[in-house]
PDB file of C-alpha atoms and ligand atoms in Angstrom:
ATOM      1  CA  MET A   1       0.000   0.000   0.000  1.00  0.00           C
ATOM      2  CA  ASN A   2       2.567   2.558  -1.171  1.00  0.00           C
ATOM      3  CA  GLU A   3      -0.020   5.279  -1.728  1.00  0.00           C
ATOM      4  CA  CYS A   4      -1.590   5.034   1.746  1.00  0.00           C
ATOM      5  CA  ILE A   5      -0.725   8.211   3.665  1.00  0.00           C
ATOM      6  CA  PHE A   6      -0.508   6.428   7.026  1.00  0.00           C
ATOM      7  CA  CYS A   7       1.791   3.750   5.545  1.00  0.00           C
ATOM      8  CA  ARG A   8       4.003   6.577   4.267  1.00  0.00           C
ATOM      9  CA  ILE A   9       4.032   8.220   7.713  1.00  0.00           C
ATOM     10  CA  VAL A  10       4.914   4.885   9.357  1.00  0.00           C
ATOM     11  CA  ARG A  11       7.839   4.479   6.945  1.00  0.00           C
ATOM     12  CA  GLY A  12       9.013   8.057   7.519  1.00  0.00           C
ATOM     13  CA  GLU A  13       8.281   9.002   3.908  1.00  0.00           C
ATOM     14  CA  ALA A  14       5.631  11.611   4.767  1.00  0.00           C
ATOM     15  CA  PRO A  15       5.996  14.219   7.527  1.00  0.00           C
ATOM     16  CA  ALA A  16       4.160  13.777  10.814  1.00  0.00           C
ATOM     17  CA  ARG A  17       4.674  14.685  14.463  1.00  0.00           C
ATOM     18  CA  ILE A  18       5.352  11.180  15.726  1.00  0.00           C
ATOM     19  CA  VAL A  19       4.983  10.746  19.486  1.00  0.00           C
ATOM     20  CA  TYR A  20       5.615   6.993  19.715  1.00  0.00           C
ATOM     21  CA  GLN A  21       6.748   4.176  17.452  1.00  0.00           C
ATOM     22  CA  ASP A  22       7.633   0.516  17.974  1.00  0.00           C
ATOM     23  CA  GLU A  23       7.716  -2.594  15.796  1.00  0.00           C
ATOM     24  CA  ALA A  24       3.904  -2.889  15.733  1.00  0.00           C
ATOM     25  CA  VAL A  25       2.326   0.576  15.977  1.00  0.00           C
ATOM     26  CA  THR A  26       2.978   4.274  15.397  1.00  0.00           C
ATOM     27  CA  ALA A  27       1.327   7.257  17.115  1.00  0.00           C
ATOM     28  CA  PHE A  28       1.343  10.769  15.671  1.00  0.00           C
ATOM     29  CA  HIS A  29      -0.577  14.032  15.992  1.00  0.00           C
ATOM     30  CA  ASP A  30      -3.680  14.392  13.807  1.00  0.00           C
ATOM     31  CA  LEU A  31      -3.308  16.981  11.032  1.00  0.00           C
ATOM     32  CA  ASN A  32      -6.759  18.388  11.783  1.00  0.00           C
ATOM     33  CA  PRO A  33      -7.097  18.180  15.594  1.00  0.00           C
ATOM     34  CA  GLN A  34     -10.575  18.029  17.112  1.00  0.00           C
ATOM     35  CA  ALA A  35      -9.330  18.508  20.687  1.00  0.00           C
ATOM     36  CA  PRO A  36      -6.258  19.990  22.414  1.00  0.00           C
ATOM     37  CA  VAL A  37      -4.784  16.472  22.306  1.00  0.00           C
ATOM     38  CA  HIS A  38      -5.623  14.483  19.174  1.00  0.00           C
ATOM     39  CA  VAL A  39      -3.264  11.636  18.428  1.00  0.00           C
ATOM     40  CA  LEU A  40      -3.756   8.812  15.933  1.00  0.00           C
ATOM     41  CA  ILE A  41      -2.443   5.353  16.819  1.00  0.00           C
ATOM     42  CA  VAL A  42      -2.063   3.070  13.818  1.00  0.00           C
ATOM     43  CA  PRO A  43      -0.726  -0.406  13.078  1.00  0.00           C
ATOM     44  CA  ASN A  44       2.515  -0.297  11.109  1.00  0.00           C
ATOM     45  CA  ARG A  45       1.151  -2.967   8.786  1.00  0.00           C
ATOM     46  CA  HIS A  46      -1.602  -1.823   6.459  1.00  0.00           C
ATOM     47  CA  ILE A  47      -5.098  -2.912   7.533  1.00  0.00           C
ATOM     48  CA  SER A  48      -7.959  -0.936   5.999  1.00  0.00           C
ATOM     49  CA  GLY A  49     -10.260  -0.923   9.011  1.00  0.00           C
ATOM     50  CA  VAL A  50     -11.972  -2.914  11.755  1.00  0.00           C
ATOM     51  CA  ALA A  51     -13.861  -4.879   9.098  1.00  0.00           C
ATOM     52  CA  GLN A  52     -10.542  -6.340   7.944  1.00  0.00           C
ATOM     53  CA  VAL A  53      -9.042  -7.390  11.310  1.00  0.00           C
ATOM     54  CA  GLU A  54      -8.330 -11.082  11.842  1.00  0.00           C
ATOM     55  CA  PRO A  55      -7.721 -13.172  14.992  1.00  0.00           C
ATOM     56  CA  GLU A  56      -3.953 -13.044  14.343  1.00  0.00           C
ATOM     57  CA  ASP A  57      -4.136  -9.245  14.670  1.00  0.00           C
ATOM     58  CA  GLU A  58      -5.141  -9.467  18.338  1.00  0.00           C
ATOM     59  CA  PRO A  59      -1.651  -8.738  19.777  1.00  0.00           C
ATOM     60  CA  MET A  60      -1.368  -5.613  17.610  1.00  0.00           C
ATOM     61  CA  LEU A  61      -4.923  -4.553  18.530  1.00  0.00           C
ATOM     62  CA  GLY A  62      -4.016  -4.835  22.202  1.00  0.00           C
ATOM     63  CA  ARG A  63      -0.908  -2.759  21.574  1.00  0.00           C
ATOM     64  CA  LEU A  64      -3.039   0.066  20.148  1.00  0.00           C
ATOM     65  CA  PHE A  65      -4.705   0.331  23.564  1.00  0.00           C
ATOM     66  CA  THR A  66      -1.588   0.074  25.719  1.00  0.00           C
ATOM     67  CA  VAL A  67       0.017   2.765  23.583  1.00  0.00           C
ATOM     68  CA  ALA A  68      -3.143   4.877  23.937  1.00  0.00           C
ATOM     69  CA  ARG A  69      -2.803   4.610  27.697  1.00  0.00           C
ATOM     70  CA  ARG A  70       0.885   5.538  27.557  1.00  0.00           C
ATOM     71  CA  VAL A  71       0.355   8.527  25.240  1.00  0.00           C
ATOM     72  CA  ALA A  72      -2.603   9.767  27.336  1.00  0.00           C
ATOM     73  CA  GLU A  73      -0.415   9.686  30.457  1.00  0.00           C
ATOM     74  CA  GLU A  74       2.507  11.367  28.722  1.00  0.00           C
ATOM     75  CA  MET A  75       0.241  14.124  27.405  1.00  0.00           C
ATOM     76  CA  GLY A  76      -1.413  14.666  30.754  1.00  0.00           C
ATOM     77  CA  VAL A  77      -4.960  13.778  29.707  1.00  0.00           C
ATOM     78  CA  ASP A  78      -5.261  10.445  31.536  1.00  0.00           C
ATOM     79  CA  ARG A  79      -7.981  11.789  33.844  1.00  0.00           C
ATOM     80  CA  GLY A  80     -10.406  11.516  30.931  1.00  0.00           C
ATOM     81  CA  TYR A  81     -10.037  10.937  27.230  1.00  0.00           C
ATOM     82  CA  ARG A  82     -11.957   9.462  24.361  1.00  0.00           C
ATOM     83  CA  LEU A  83     -10.857   6.691  21.996  1.00  0.00           C
ATOM     84  CA  VAL A  84     -12.667   6.541  18.670  1.00  0.00           C
ATOM     85  CA  VAL A  85     -12.484   4.192  15.705  1.00  0.00           C
ATOM     86  CA  ASN A  86     -14.517   5.191  12.684  1.00  0.00           C
ATOM     87  CA  ASN A  87     -15.194   2.168  10.509  1.00  0.00           C
ATOM     88  CA  GLY A  88     -16.552   2.734   7.007  1.00  0.00           C
ATOM     89  CA  ARG A  89     -17.446   5.934   5.192  1.00  0.00           C
ATOM     90  CA  PRO A  90     -20.946   6.299   6.775  1.00  0.00           C
ATOM     91  CA  ALA A  91     -19.281   6.291  10.208  1.00  0.00           C
ATOM     92  CA  GLY A  92     -16.856   9.023   9.176  1.00  0.00           C
ATOM     93  CA  GLN A  93     -13.789   7.017   8.179  1.00  0.00           C
ATOM     94  CA  SER A  94     -11.806   8.998   5.635  1.00  0.00           C
ATOM     95  CA  VAL A  95      -8.390   7.293   5.787  1.00  0.00           C
ATOM     96  CA  PHE A  96      -8.625   3.575   5.084  1.00  0.00           C
ATOM     97  CA  HIS A  97      -5.768   2.465   7.317  1.00  0.00           C
ATOM     98  CA  LEU A  98      -7.015   1.352  10.742  1.00  0.00           C
ATOM     99  CA  HIS A  99      -6.466   4.017  13.413  1.00  0.00           C
ATOM    100  CA  LEU A 100      -7.458   4.784  16.962  1.00  0.00           C
ATOM    101  CA  HIS A 101      -8.219   8.454  17.633  1.00  0.00           C
ATOM    102  CA  LEU A 102      -7.051   9.536  21.098  1.00  0.00           C
ATOM    103  CA  LEU A 103      -8.850  12.769  21.993  1.00  0.00           C
ATOM    104  CA  GLY A 104      -8.325  14.665  25.219  1.00  0.00           C
ATOM    105  CA  GLY A 105      -7.988  18.020  26.891  1.00  0.00           C
ATOM    106  CA  ARG A 106     -11.632  19.102  26.705  1.00  0.00           C
ATOM    107  CA  PRO A 107     -15.030  17.785  27.829  1.00  0.00           C
ATOM    108  CA  PHE A 108     -16.894  15.446  25.468  1.00  0.00           C
ATOM    109  CA  GLN A 109     -20.604  15.009  24.882  1.00  0.00           C
ATOM    110  CA  TRP A 110     -22.593  11.796  24.612  1.00  0.00           C
ATOM    111  CA  PRO A 111     -24.072  10.635  22.316  1.00  0.00           C
ATOM    112  CA  PRO A 112     -21.420  11.646  19.778  1.00  0.00           C
ATOM    113  CA  GLY A 113     -22.525  13.292  16.536  1.00  0.00           C
TER     114      GLY A 113
HETATM  115  P1  DGP B   1     -11.028   9.170  10.034  1.00  0.00           P
HETATM  116  O1  DGP B   1     -11.946  10.236   9.518  1.00  0.00           O
HETATM  117  O2  DGP B   1     -11.523   8.435  11.268  1.00  0.00           O
HETATM  118  O3  DGP B   1     -10.598   8.235   8.916  1.00  0.00           O
HETATM  119  O4  DGP B   1      -9.721   9.938  10.526  1.00  0.00           O
HETATM  120  C1  DGP B   1      -8.676  10.296   9.677  1.00  0.00           C
HETATM  121  C2  DGP B   1      -7.870  11.333  10.393  1.00  0.00           C
HETATM  122  O5  DGP B   1      -6.606  11.414   9.783  1.00  0.00           O
HETATM  123  C3  DGP B   1      -8.479  12.734  10.360  1.00  0.00           C
HETATM  124  O6  DGP B   1      -8.758  13.151  11.686  1.00  0.00           O
HETATM  125  C4  DGP B   1      -7.410  13.590   9.721  1.00  0.00           C
HETATM  126  C5  DGP B   1      -6.175  12.745   9.798  1.00  0.00           C
HETATM  127  N1  DGP B   1      -5.271  12.874   8.687  1.00  0.00           N
HETATM  128  C6  DGP B   1      -5.585  12.752   7.371  1.00  0.00           C
HETATM  129  N2  DGP B   1      -4.469  12.896   6.620  1.00  0.00           N
HETATM  130  C7  DGP B   1      -3.443  13.091   7.505  1.00  0.00           C
HETATM  131  C8  DGP B   1      -2.044  13.294   7.328  1.00  0.00           C
HETATM  132  O7  DGP B   1      -1.506  13.323   6.221  1.00  0.00           O
HETATM  133  N3  DGP B   1      -1.316  13.474   8.459  1.00  0.00           N
HETATM  134  C9  DGP B   1      -1.879  13.433   9.720  1.00  0.00           C
HETATM  135  N4  DGP B   1      -1.057  13.634  10.746  1.00  0.00           N
HETATM  136  N5  DGP B   1      -3.201  13.238   9.904  1.00  0.00           N
HETATM  137  C10 DGP B   1      -3.958  13.073   8.809  1.00  0.00           C
END
């Protein structure tokens, strides 16, 4: 998936403000932040979305959450933050490389829009 923007960010071929990277996942600031803290946590390997995850992806899926916890603590929003995964265009997914949105630093409403 050479043309995928998140694959290019993971490989260091496109600019991004990376806050964490290991062998499985990469976390970087969203280009269009919806909260004072808005970080995207993505698998390094291309997976289009939740609809494409397989049982063998479970370790990586767990890593997305442990990295979310770590980034939330490092950014000082661990008192309360929201994790969002948009899956499919009707749900608001616009980049078809699985990603966890970590949003923090402001109050959030429920239900979401
Ligand atoms: P979603 O709509 O759930 O697919 O979220 C995609 C997010 O990705 C959206 O909040 C904007 C962000 N985004 C899109 N292109 C780029 C990019 O090139 N760099 C960064 N850092 N974020 C991007």
